Short mmCIF file of C-alpha atoms in Angstrom, two decimals:
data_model
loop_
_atom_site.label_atom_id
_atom_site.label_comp_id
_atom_site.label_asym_id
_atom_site.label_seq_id
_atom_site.Cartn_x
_atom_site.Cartn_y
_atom_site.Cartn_z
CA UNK A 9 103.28 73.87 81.60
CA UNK A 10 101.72 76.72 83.22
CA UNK A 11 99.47 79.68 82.11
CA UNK A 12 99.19 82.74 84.19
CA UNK A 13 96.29 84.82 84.31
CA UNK A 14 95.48 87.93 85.81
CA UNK A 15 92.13 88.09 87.41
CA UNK A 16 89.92 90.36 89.50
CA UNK A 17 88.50 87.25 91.94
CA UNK A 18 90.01 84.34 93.40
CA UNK A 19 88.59 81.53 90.73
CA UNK A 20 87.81 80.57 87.47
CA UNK A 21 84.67 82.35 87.17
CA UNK A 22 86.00 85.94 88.05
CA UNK A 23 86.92 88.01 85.70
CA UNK A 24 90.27 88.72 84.02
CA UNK A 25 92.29 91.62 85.20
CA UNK A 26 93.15 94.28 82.58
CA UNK A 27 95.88 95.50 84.23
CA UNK A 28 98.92 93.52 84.52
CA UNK A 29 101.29 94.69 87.19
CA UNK A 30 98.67 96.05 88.76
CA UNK A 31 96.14 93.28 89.02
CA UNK A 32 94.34 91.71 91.68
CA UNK A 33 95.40 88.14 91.69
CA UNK A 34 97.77 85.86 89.74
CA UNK A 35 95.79 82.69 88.74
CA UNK A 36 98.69 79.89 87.61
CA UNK A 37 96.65 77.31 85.78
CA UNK A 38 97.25 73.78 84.45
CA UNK A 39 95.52 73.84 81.03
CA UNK A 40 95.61 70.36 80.78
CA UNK A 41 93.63 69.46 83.74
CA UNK A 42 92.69 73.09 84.94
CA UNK A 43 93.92 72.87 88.23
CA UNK A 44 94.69 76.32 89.79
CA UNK A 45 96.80 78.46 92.20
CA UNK A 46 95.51 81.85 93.08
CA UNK A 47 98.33 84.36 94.29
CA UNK A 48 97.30 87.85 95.54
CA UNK A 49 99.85 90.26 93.63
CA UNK A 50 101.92 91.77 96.63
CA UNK A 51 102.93 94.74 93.80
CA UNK A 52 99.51 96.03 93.17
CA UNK A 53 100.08 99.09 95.28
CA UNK A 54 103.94 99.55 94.75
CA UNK A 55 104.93 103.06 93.65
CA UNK A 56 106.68 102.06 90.66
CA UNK A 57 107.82 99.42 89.11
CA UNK A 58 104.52 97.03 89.51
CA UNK A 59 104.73 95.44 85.65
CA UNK A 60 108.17 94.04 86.33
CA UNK A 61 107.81 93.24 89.19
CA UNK A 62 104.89 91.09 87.98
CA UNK A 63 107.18 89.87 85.33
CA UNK A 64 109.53 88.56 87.73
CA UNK A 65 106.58 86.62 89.79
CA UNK A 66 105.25 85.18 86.82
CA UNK A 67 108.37 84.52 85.74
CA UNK A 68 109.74 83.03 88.52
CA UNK A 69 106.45 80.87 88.43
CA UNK A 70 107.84 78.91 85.31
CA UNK A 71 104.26 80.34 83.46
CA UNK A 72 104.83 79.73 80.01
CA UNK A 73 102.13 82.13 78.72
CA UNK A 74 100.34 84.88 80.42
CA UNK A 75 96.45 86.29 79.62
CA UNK A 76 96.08 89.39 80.58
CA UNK A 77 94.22 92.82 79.40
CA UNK A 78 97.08 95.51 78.81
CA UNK A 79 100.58 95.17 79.05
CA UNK A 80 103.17 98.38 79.63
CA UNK A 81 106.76 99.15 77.67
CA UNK A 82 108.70 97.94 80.89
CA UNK A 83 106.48 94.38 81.89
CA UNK A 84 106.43 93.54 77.78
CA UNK A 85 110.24 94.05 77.71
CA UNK A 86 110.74 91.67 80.83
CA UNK A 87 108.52 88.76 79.69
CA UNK A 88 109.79 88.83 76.23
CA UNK A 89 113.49 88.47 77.52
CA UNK A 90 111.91 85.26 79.55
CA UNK A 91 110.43 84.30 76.04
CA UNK A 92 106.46 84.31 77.96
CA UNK A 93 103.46 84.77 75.50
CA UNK A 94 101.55 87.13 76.20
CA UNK A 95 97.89 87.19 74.98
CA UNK A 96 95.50 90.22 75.84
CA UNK A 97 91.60 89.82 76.31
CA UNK A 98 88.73 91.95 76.25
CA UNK A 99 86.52 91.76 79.60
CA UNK A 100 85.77 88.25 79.85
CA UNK A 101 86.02 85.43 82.80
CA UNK A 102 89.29 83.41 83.23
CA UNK A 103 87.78 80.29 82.40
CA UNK A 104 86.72 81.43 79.10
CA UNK A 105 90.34 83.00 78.59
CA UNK A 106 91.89 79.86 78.97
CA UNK A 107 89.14 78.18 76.69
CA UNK A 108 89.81 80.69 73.37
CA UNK A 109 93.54 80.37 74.51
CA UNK A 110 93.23 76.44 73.99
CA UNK A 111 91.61 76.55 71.12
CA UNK A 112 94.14 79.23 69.93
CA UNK A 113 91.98 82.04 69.28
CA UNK A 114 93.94 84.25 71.29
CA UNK A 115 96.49 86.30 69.00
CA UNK A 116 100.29 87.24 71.07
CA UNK A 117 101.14 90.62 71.64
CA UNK A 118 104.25 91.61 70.50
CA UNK A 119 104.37 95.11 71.82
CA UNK A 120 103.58 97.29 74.64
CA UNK A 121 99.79 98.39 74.39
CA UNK A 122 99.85 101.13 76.84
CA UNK A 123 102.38 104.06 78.06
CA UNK A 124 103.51 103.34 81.50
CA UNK A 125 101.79 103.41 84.73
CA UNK A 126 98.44 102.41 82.68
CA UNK A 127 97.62 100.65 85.67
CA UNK A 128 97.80 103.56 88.14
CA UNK A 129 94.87 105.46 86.31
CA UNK A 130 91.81 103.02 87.04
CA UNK B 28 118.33 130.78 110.82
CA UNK B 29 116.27 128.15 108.23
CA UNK B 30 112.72 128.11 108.74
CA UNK B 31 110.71 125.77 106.09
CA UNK B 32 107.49 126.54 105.07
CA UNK B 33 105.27 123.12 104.51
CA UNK B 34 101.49 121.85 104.32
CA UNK B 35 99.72 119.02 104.24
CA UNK B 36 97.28 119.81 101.40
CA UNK B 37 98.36 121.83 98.25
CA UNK B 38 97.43 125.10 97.61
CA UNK B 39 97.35 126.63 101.24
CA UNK B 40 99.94 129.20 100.86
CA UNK B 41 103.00 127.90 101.96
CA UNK B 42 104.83 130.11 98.42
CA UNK B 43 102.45 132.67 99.73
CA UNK B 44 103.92 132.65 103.08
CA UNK B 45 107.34 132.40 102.07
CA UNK B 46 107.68 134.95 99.61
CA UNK B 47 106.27 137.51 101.56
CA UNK B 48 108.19 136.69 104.69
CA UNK B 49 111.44 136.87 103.06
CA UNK B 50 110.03 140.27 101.11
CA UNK B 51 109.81 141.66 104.53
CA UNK B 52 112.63 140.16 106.06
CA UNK B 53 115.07 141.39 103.35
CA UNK B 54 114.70 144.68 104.48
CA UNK B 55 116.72 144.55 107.44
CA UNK B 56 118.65 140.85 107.11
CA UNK B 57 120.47 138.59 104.94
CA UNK B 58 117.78 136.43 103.10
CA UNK B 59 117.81 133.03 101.19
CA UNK B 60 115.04 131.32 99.99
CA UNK B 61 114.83 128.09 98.23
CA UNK B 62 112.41 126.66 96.62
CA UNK B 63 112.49 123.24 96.99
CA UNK B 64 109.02 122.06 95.15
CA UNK B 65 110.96 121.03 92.29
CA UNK B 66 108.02 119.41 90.73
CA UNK B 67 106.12 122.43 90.52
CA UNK B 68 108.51 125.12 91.58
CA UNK B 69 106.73 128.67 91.78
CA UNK B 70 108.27 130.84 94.07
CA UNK B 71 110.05 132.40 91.10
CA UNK B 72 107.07 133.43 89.66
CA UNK B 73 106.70 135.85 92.95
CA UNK B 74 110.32 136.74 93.69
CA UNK B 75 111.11 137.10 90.08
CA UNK B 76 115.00 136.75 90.48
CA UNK B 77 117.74 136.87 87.88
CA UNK B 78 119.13 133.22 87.20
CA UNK B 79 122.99 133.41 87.15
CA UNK B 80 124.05 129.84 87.35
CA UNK B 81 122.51 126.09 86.78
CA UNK B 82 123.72 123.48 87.97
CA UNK B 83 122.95 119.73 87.09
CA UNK B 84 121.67 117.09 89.07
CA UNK B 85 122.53 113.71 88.49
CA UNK B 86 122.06 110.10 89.81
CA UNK B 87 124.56 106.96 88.95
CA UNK B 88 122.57 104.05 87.33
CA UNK B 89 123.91 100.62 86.87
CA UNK B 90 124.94 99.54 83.36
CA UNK B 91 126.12 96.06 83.27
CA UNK B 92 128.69 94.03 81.21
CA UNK B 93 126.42 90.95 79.84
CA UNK B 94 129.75 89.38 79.01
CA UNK B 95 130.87 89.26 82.70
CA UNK B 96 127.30 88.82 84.18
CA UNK B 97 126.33 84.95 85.73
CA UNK B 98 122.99 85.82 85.70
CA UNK B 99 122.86 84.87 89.08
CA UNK B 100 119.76 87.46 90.06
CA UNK B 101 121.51 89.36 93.27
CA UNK B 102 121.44 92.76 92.04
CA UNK B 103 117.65 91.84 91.48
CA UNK B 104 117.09 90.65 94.97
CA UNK B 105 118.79 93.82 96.37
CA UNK B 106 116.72 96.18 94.59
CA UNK B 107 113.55 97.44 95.95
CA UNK B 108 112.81 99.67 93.09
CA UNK B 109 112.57 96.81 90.03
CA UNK B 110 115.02 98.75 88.32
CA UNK B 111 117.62 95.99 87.50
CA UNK B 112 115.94 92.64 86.28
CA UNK B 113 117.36 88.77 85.57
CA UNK B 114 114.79 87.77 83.06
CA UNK B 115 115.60 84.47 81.63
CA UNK B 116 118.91 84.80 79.75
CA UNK B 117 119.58 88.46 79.94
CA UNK B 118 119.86 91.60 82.32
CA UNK B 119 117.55 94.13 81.85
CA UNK B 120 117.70 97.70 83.77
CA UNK B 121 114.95 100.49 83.93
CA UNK B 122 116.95 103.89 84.68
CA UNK B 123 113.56 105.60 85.57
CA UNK B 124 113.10 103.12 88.25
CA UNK B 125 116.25 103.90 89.55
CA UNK B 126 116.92 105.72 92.80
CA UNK B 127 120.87 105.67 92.35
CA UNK B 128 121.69 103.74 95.62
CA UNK B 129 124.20 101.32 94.10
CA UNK B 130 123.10 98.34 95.76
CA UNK B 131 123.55 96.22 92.94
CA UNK B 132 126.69 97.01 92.11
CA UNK B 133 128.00 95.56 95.96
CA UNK B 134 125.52 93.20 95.34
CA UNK B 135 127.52 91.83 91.96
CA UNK B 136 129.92 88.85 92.31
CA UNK B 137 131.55 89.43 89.13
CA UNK B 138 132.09 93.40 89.04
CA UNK B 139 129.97 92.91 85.80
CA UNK B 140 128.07 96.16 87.01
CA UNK B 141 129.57 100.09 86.59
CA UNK B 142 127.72 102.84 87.06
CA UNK B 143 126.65 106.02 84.36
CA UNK B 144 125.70 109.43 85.25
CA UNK B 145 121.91 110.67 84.35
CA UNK B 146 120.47 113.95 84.65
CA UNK B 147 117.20 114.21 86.67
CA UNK B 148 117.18 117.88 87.09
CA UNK B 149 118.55 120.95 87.60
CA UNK B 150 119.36 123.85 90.51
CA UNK B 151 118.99 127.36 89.50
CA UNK B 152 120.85 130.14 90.98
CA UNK B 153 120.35 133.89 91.34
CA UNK B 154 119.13 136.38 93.59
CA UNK B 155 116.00 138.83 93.50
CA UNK B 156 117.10 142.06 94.76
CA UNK B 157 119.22 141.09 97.87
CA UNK B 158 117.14 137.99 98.27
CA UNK B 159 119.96 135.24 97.27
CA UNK B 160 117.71 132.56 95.39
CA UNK B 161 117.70 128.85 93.96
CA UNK B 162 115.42 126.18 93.06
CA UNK B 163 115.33 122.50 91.69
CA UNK B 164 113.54 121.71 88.52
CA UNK B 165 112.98 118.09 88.17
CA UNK B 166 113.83 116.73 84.27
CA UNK B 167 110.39 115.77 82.70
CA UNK B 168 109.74 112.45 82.87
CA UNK B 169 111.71 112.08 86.28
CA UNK B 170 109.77 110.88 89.09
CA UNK B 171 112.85 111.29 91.18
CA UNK B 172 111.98 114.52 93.18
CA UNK B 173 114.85 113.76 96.37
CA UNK B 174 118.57 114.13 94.58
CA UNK B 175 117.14 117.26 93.45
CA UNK B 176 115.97 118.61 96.47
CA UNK B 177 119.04 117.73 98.72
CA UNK B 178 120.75 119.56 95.79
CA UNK B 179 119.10 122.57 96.36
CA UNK B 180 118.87 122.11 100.45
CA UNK B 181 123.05 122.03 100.51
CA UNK B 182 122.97 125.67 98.92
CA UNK B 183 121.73 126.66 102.43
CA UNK B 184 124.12 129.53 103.77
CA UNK B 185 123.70 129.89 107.57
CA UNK B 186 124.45 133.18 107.75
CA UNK B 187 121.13 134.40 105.96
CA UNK B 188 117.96 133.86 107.37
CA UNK B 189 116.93 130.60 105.27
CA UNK B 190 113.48 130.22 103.63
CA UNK B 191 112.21 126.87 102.39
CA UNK B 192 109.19 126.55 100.44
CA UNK B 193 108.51 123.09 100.67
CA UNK B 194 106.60 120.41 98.56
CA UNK B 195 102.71 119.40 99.60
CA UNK B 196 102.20 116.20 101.36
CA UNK B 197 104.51 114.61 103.26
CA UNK B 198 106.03 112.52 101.09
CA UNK B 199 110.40 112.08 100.55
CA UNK B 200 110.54 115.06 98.80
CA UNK B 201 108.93 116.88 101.69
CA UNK B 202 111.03 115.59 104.45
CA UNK B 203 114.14 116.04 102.43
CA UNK B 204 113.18 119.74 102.26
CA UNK B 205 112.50 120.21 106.18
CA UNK B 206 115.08 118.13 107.08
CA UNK B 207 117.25 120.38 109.81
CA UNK B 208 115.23 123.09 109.83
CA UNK B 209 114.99 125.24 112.81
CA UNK B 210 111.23 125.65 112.86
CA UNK B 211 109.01 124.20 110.32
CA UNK B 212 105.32 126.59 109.64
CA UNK B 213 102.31 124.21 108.59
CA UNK B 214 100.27 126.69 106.52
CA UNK B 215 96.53 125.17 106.38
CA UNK B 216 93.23 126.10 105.64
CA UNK B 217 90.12 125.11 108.04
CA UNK B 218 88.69 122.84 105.70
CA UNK B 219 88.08 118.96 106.21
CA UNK B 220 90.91 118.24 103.85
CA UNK B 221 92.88 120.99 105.40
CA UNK B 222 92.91 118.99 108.85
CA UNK B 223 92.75 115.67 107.29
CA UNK B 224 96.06 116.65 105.64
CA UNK B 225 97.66 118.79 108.39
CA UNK B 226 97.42 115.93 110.83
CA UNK B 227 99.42 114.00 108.44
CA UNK B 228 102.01 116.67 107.95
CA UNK B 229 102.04 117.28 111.74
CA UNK B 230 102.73 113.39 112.28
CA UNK B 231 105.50 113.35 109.92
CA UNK B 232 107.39 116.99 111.85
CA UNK B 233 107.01 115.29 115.28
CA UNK B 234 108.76 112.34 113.66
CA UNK B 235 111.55 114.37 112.28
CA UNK B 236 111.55 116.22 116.13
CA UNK B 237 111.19 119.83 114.19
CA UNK B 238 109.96 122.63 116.18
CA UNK B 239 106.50 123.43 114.45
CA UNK B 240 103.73 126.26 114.34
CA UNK B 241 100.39 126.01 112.62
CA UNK B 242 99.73 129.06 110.06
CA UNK B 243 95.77 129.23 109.01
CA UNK B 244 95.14 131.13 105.63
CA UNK B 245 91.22 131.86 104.75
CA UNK B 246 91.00 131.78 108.53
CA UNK B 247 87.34 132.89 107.87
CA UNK B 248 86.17 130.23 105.73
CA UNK B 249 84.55 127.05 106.57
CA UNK B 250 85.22 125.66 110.20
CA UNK B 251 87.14 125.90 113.45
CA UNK B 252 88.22 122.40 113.35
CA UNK B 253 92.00 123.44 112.55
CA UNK B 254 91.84 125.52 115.92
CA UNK B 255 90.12 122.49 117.67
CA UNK B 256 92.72 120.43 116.54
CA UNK B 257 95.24 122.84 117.33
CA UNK B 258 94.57 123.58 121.05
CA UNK B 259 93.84 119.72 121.69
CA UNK B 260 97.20 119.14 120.40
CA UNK B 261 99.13 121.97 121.84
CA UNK B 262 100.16 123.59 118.50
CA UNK B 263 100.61 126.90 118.33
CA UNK B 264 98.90 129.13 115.92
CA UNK B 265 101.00 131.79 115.09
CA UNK B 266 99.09 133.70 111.98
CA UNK B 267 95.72 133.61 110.83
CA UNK B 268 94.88 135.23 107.27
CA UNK B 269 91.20 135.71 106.63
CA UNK B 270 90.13 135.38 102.61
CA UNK B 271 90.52 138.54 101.10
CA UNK B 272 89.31 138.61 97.54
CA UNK B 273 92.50 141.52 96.52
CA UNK B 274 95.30 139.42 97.93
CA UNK B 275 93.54 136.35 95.75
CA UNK B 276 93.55 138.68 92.61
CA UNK B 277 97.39 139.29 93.34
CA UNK B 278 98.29 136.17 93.81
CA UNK B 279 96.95 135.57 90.62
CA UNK B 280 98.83 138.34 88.62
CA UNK B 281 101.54 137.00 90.38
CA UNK B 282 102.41 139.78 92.76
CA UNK B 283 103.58 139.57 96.20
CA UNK B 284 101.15 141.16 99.01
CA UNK B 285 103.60 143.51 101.03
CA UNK B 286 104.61 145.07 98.01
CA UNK B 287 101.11 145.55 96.41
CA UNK B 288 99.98 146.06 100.46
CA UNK B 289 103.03 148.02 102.19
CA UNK B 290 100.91 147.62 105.47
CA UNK B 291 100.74 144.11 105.79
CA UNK B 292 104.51 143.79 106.06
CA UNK B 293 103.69 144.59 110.27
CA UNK B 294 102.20 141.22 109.90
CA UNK B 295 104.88 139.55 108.58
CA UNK B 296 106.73 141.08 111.25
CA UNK B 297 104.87 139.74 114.04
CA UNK B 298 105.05 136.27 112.49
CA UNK B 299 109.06 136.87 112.27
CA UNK B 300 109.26 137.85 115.72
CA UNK B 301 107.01 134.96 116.95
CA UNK B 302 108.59 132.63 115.41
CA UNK B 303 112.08 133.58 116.77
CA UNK B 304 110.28 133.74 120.07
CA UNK B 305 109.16 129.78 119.14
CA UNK B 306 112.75 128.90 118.11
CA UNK B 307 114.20 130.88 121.67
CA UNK B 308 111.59 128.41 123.42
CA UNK B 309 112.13 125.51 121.08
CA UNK B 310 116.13 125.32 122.13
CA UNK B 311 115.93 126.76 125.28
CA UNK B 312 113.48 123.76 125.97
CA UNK B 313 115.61 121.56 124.10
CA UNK B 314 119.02 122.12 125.77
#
């Protein structure tokens, strides 16, 4: 079982990405024993069509739940037809994200919270 | 003749240039212009032709059978764009991804994928006096810009001296517009973003192997890097327009400068006869 995690630095302590398809890194972690793999997101700078893309990496990952901050109409629409959770977070480091998501204090978005290419605008 | 008017940075003059060249030109020859910034097409705005005719631009995207589809995830390797998508147990596709190559559908074992017209924009068609006229509008919510300007490129008629106002930048929209070309005019301004941006567009015509002339509006203003630039690279300069505060209140109001100005049309004619001087040289070079 994996979690995936978008995130601004390459470990634990960095903090989480709010953009999804645009994000910095991919951090795929273990929750059970917090081990981690950091992936840069090749996508980040594509033109168009960075949230599925992402959906597809994480996807293709085997993540079974994804932290992130905001997700678009196009990346929600992929991971729910993969059946991924998706949790969103306020500013905050990874390693807390995975902590609250844990101890399930992290509620699942079930819709797109932004209008696409949120991620181009920041 | 087709001679495309195109800039690195926005806002230079390039409708500027083109409007009033074919104003002048139309006196004496056959003219065409086409306005192929169909993101922000404003050439109309000048010319103010008569639209006669629209035409519809379309692109095929995929729409796929989920009863005949394996799932197998080839028409999602083959697509650069993310528009089609294996995700889990279905197939999802994103038409405003989609640049209409029809990769996936070669790329599908099972035939499971057909493809559906979609409108991304329009050509319209008239003529402004004996100025014959057209343009691309791109649909809102398109970011497809290409289809829509070959569309409007293939109403090129040889037989009139062609005007293209191109897109800024130098992206595919802009080298779809120049594209064949005789002579392509780089309108600039001497400005650090001017020359940051006409290098760039000057890269991307020696790529394309387009005859090319340098055209500096505000001439007066800020620097003589564009000049520097110029001579270092062998570019001709072929018309320099100092700022002048009327022409900026025209533009404005929307008029065109020879009309308003009957006495700047000699200048238009000097840049008409330079230019087919630069074409003579260009293919007599050339052959």
């Amino acid at each position: 079982m994996k979690v995936a995690v978008t995130s601004q630095g390459t470990d634990l302590d960095a903090t989480v990405d709010e953009r999804f398809g645009r994000c910095h890194y991919f951090i795929l972690i273990d929750p059970e024993n917090e081990k981690f793999e950091v992936v840069e997101n090749l996508g980040a700078g594509s033109s168009g069509g960075a949230g599925v893309q992402a959906a597809q990496f994480v996807a293709g990952q085997g993540a079974k739940a994804l932290i992130t901050g905001h997700i678009g109409p196009k990346a929600m629409e992929a991971l729910e037809a993969s059946d991924i959770e998706v949790y969103s977070v306020d500013s905050c480091s990874v390693r807390e994200a995975l902590a609250r998501y844990k101890n399930h204090q992290l509620k699942p978005v079930l819709k797109a919270m932004v209008g696409p290419h949120f991620g181009t605008r920041r | 003749m087709i001679i495309a008017v195109a800039s690195g940075k926005g806002g230079t003059g390039k409708t500027t240039i083109a409007t009033n060249l074919a104003l002048t030109l139309a006196e004496n020859l056959p003219v065409q212009v086409l306005d192929c910034d169909t993101e922000e097409p404003n050439a109309h705005l000048f010319l103010k032709p008569t639209f006669e005719t629209t035409e519809e631009v379309q692109i095929k995207i995929p729409v796929v059978n989920e009863a005949r589809c394996l799932k197998c995830g080839r028409c999602t390797e083959v697509c650069a764009f993310h528009a089609i998508a294996v995700m889990g147990k279905r197939v999802l596709t994103f038409p405003e991804l989609c640049h209409g190559c029809g990769g996936c559908l070669l790329a599908c074992p099972t035939g499971a994928i057909k493809e559906a017209p979609k409108k991304i924009g329009v050509v319209e068609l008239g003529y402004a006096g004996t100025i014959k006229f057209a343009h691309g509008k791109l649909a809102v919510g398109t970011p497809l810009a290409s289809p829509v300007v070959k569309a409007v490129r293939e109403k090129a008629e040889r037989q009139r001296v062609v005007i293209i106002d191109a897109p800024p930048g130098t992206s595919c929209s802009v080298v779809n517009s120049v594209s064949g070309a005789d002579y392509c005019l780089l309108v600039t301004e001497p400005t650090p973003f001017g020359l940051n941006d006409l290098v760039l567009a000057v890269g991307m015509v020696r790529k394309l192997g387009l005859p090319f002339g340098v055209i500096i509006n505000r001439s007066d203003q800020g620097d003589r890097r564009i000049e520097e630039y110029c001579r270092a690279e062998k570019i001709p300069i072929l018309l320099k327009i100092p700022f002048n505060r009327r022409l900026a209140a025209l533009y404005a109001r929307g008029g065109c400068i020879v009309e308003e100005y009957p006495e700047w049309k000699e200048t238009f004619r000097d840049l008409w006869q330079r230019l087919q001087r630069e074409v003579g040289y260009e293919r007599a070079i050339s052959n």
